[in-house]
Amino acid sequence: MAMKDYSDEFRADAVALYESTPGATYKSIAADLGINRATLRLWVLRDRERRGVDPAAPPAGGRAPARAGRTAPAADPDERIRQLEARVRELEASERKLASEQDILRKAAKYFAGGDELVSRFQFVEDHRDAFEVKRLCQVMGLNRSSYYKWRTGAEARTAREEDDRLLGEKIRVIHRHSGGTYGSPRVTAELRERGLRVNEKRVARVMRRYAITGIRLPRRVRTTVPEPAASQVPDLFRRDFTAPEPGLKYMGDITYLPLANGEFLYLATVLDCFSRKVVGWSIAAHMRTDLVADALRMAAGTRGGLDGAVFHSDHGSQYASRQFADLCDQLGVTRSMGAVGSSADNAACESFHASLKREPLQGARDYGDAAACRMTVFRWLTRYNTRRRQSANGHLSPDDYERRHHTAKLTLAA
C-alpha cells in the first residue's frame, strides 16, 4: 500500500539516499523506497533549489567505501563466479542461522509463559543445549556464556540454598499461621530473630513470595488521586500470536539501540504490521523520549491512511506506558496491548526483526559509523526490507508483494 502522508523525516532521508548513491536513478531509488518516481524527483529538485544546486546535476555521492569483509568484484569471469558462489554459501549459512534463531524463539515463547527471569533463561539454555549450540542459545537469550557456565557449575550450591529456603519457608508458614495470616515480611523477620534465627528481611520476603505467603494489606481510607490512563492495566490482546488475517488489523512495536563509532547511540522505534511484517512506521533519534515512539506511530498512520480500529502491541517500556502515548493512541483510534512485565518472549517477533536489522547491515561490524552513516544505512535497509527483502513467513515474498497479492486475491473473489 502506498504511503498517504510522508513525514519530513522520510522525505529528507529519501533525498539524502538518492544524492549519496553512486550512479543512482530516480527509478531505482524510488523502487527501493516503494514510492513514485515523479514524487522522488520532485523532492530532489526542491531540495536542490533550496540549496542552490544545479537541478540537472548528477547525484553528488562518490564511490561508496567497500564494507569490511566484502571483496570488490573481479574482472576475470571465473574469479567472479567463484566470488558469487562464495556469496551464495555465505547467504545460505545466514539463512540457516536465522532459521535456528526462529526455532529457538518459538520454543522460548512457550517456555517463558510464566515469566522471563534471568534464572529462567539460564535454565532454558540448560534444557535445550542438546538441541542447539550453547553459544547460539546464549546469543538469542541475551546471555553471557561465561555467566551461564558459572550458573551451571553452581548447581550443587544452588540446591543447598533451595533446601535452606524450603526449611525457612516451613518456619515462616508456622509464624504466619499463628499470626492469623496477618504478618508480612517485616513482622515475620522480627519473629524469626526473636527465636534466635539470624535472617535478612529481603530473604524472608523472597521466600514468602516463592511460597505465596502474604500478609494483609489494608486499603487506603481516602482516594485523593486518579491514575492517568497510561497507569491503568493494559491487557495482552496478542497472547504471543503475531499473525493477522488482514493488513491493518494488528501492529507491534519496539525500540532498539544503534551503536555508533564514538561509543554513543542512536535509537530506533519501529511499527510492524503483523500480517506481512511490513515496517509501516519508524523513527530514529538520539534520545528515548516518548516522542520517539509517537513519531513512529504517526508515520504508521500516514502509511496506512489511518489506524482506526487497529491493535498496537508493545512491551512495558516507559515510553509506551506514558500518558502522552496513551493519548495519541486514543486520538488515532488505536487499542493498546502489552505483554507481561519483563517478558521478551511476549514481543519476540519485534526482537527477531531488530536482530536481523543489526545482523544484516552490520555484517559483523561493531557499529554503524557516525550518526549520518548510521541513519542512512538503517533507512536504506528498512525501505528495501519492505520492497525487496523476501520473507519466509510470506512464502518468500517481500512484505509489499505479499500485501499486493493479498489485495489482488480479494478483488478476484469479490468479482
Coordinates of C-alpha atoms in Angstrom, one line a residue, residues 67-68 257-261 264-265 358 362-369:
R67 CA 32.5 -2.7 3.6
A68 CA 34.8 -4.7 5.8
Y257 CA 19.7 0.9 20.0
L258 CA 22.1 1.6 17.1
P259 CA 25.8 1.7 18.2
L260 CA 28.0 4.5 16.8
A261 CA 31.7 4.5 16.3
E264 CA 27.3 6.8 21.6
F265 CA 24.0 5.5 20.3
K358 CA 21.6 -5.3 13.2
L362 CA 26.5 -4.5 10.0
Q363 CA 27.7 -7.9 8.7
G364 CA 29.8 -8.5 11.8
A365 CA 30.9 -4.8 12.3
R366 CA 30.7 -3.4 15.8
D367 CA 29.0 -0.1 14.9
Y368 CA 27.3 1.9 12.1
G369 CA 30.0 4.6 11.8

